[in-house]
Amino acid sequence: QVQLVESGGGLVQAGGSLRLSCAASGSIFRIDAVGWYRQAPGKQRELVATITSGGSTNYADSVKGRFTISRDNAKNTVYLQMNSLKPEDTAIYYCNVDFWRGTTIFVKNYWGQGTQVTVSS
């Protein structure tokens, strides 16, 4: 059994900051690549940021310079620091994880349940 728990969402004013966490627990040997996605009402889910097992990062143009993805491998946790938030950042944020279950079983695209981020103007 594997669990991904996102936390850190909430209501914040424009210009404010939030830090999202995605904590993995259960039958996980090691987390590999991780992505943060978001889905606003009436819109498709979009990729926000990714981080590889080696720590390489990539960001959507809309969040470059404002968001930072990072990871703590010892805690099997990935973070998304969001600064200078804008109303258009309002969405449900999901983490998506590839991980090793043991040394031979690789699981891709495992989703968390999401955490709501609301940015007021």
PDB file of C-alpha atoms in Angstrom, residues 34-36 38 46-52 55-71 78-83:
ATOM      1  CA  VAL A  34       8.067  13.829  -9.318  1.00  0.00           C
ATOM      2  CA  GLY A  35       5.761  16.353 -10.907  1.00  0.00           C
ATOM      3  CA  TRP A  36       3.411  18.934  -9.509  1.00  0.00           C
ATOM      4  CA  ARG A  38      -2.682  21.778 -11.153  1.00  0.00           C
ATOM      5  CA  GLU A  46      -1.467  21.195 -16.463  1.00  0.00           C
ATOM      6  CA  LEU A  47       2.100  20.511 -15.497  1.00  0.00           C
ATOM      7  CA  VAL A  48       3.590  23.053 -13.107  1.00  0.00           C
ATOM      8  CA  ALA A  49       7.026  21.716 -12.216  1.00  0.00           C
ATOM      9  CA  THR A  50       9.079  18.543 -12.269  1.00  0.00           C
ATOM     10  CA  ILE A  51      12.131  17.250 -10.460  1.00  0.00           C
ATOM     11  CA  THR A  52      14.167  14.206 -11.387  1.00  0.00           C
ATOM     12  CA  GLY A  55      17.491  16.970  -8.699  1.00  0.00           C
ATOM     13  CA  SER A  56      17.102  18.506 -12.154  1.00  0.00           C
ATOM     14  CA  THR A  57      14.084  20.761 -12.328  1.00  0.00           C
ATOM     15  CA  ASN A  58      11.778  22.112 -14.978  1.00  0.00           C
ATOM     16  CA  TYR A  59       8.972  24.664 -14.748  1.00  0.00           C
ATOM     17  CA  ALA A  60       6.000  25.853 -16.721  1.00  0.00           C
ATOM     18  CA  ASP A  61       6.615  29.312 -18.161  1.00  0.00           C
ATOM     19  CA  SER A  62       3.741  30.687 -16.105  1.00  0.00           C
ATOM     20  CA  VAL A  63       5.487  29.908 -12.806  1.00  0.00           C
ATOM     21  CA  LYS A  64       9.168  30.363 -13.644  1.00  0.00           C
ATOM     22  CA  GLY A  65      10.875  32.636 -11.170  1.00  0.00           C
ATOM     23  CA  ARG A  66       8.018  32.312  -8.676  1.00  0.00           C
ATOM     24  CA  PHE A  67       7.787  28.596  -7.852  1.00  0.00           C
ATOM     25  CA  THR A  68      10.538  26.271  -6.669  1.00  0.00           C
ATOM     26  CA  ILE A  69      10.313  22.489  -6.550  1.00  0.00           C
ATOM     27  CA  SER A  70      12.605  20.591  -4.209  1.00  0.00           C
ATOM     28  CA  ARG A  71      12.872  17.195  -2.551  1.00  0.00           C
ATOM     29  CA  VAL A  78       8.704  16.747  -2.365  1.00  0.00           C
ATOM     30  CA  TYR A  79       7.915  20.411  -1.916  1.00  0.00           C
ATOM     31  CA  LEU A  80       6.582  23.225  -4.044  1.00  0.00           C
ATOM     32  CA  GLN A  81       7.421  26.673  -2.742  1.00  0.00           C
ATOM     33  CA  MET A  82       5.070  29.177  -4.334  1.00  0.00           C
ATOM     34  CA  ASN A  83       5.861  32.873  -4.070  1.00  0.00           C
TER      35      ASN A  83
END
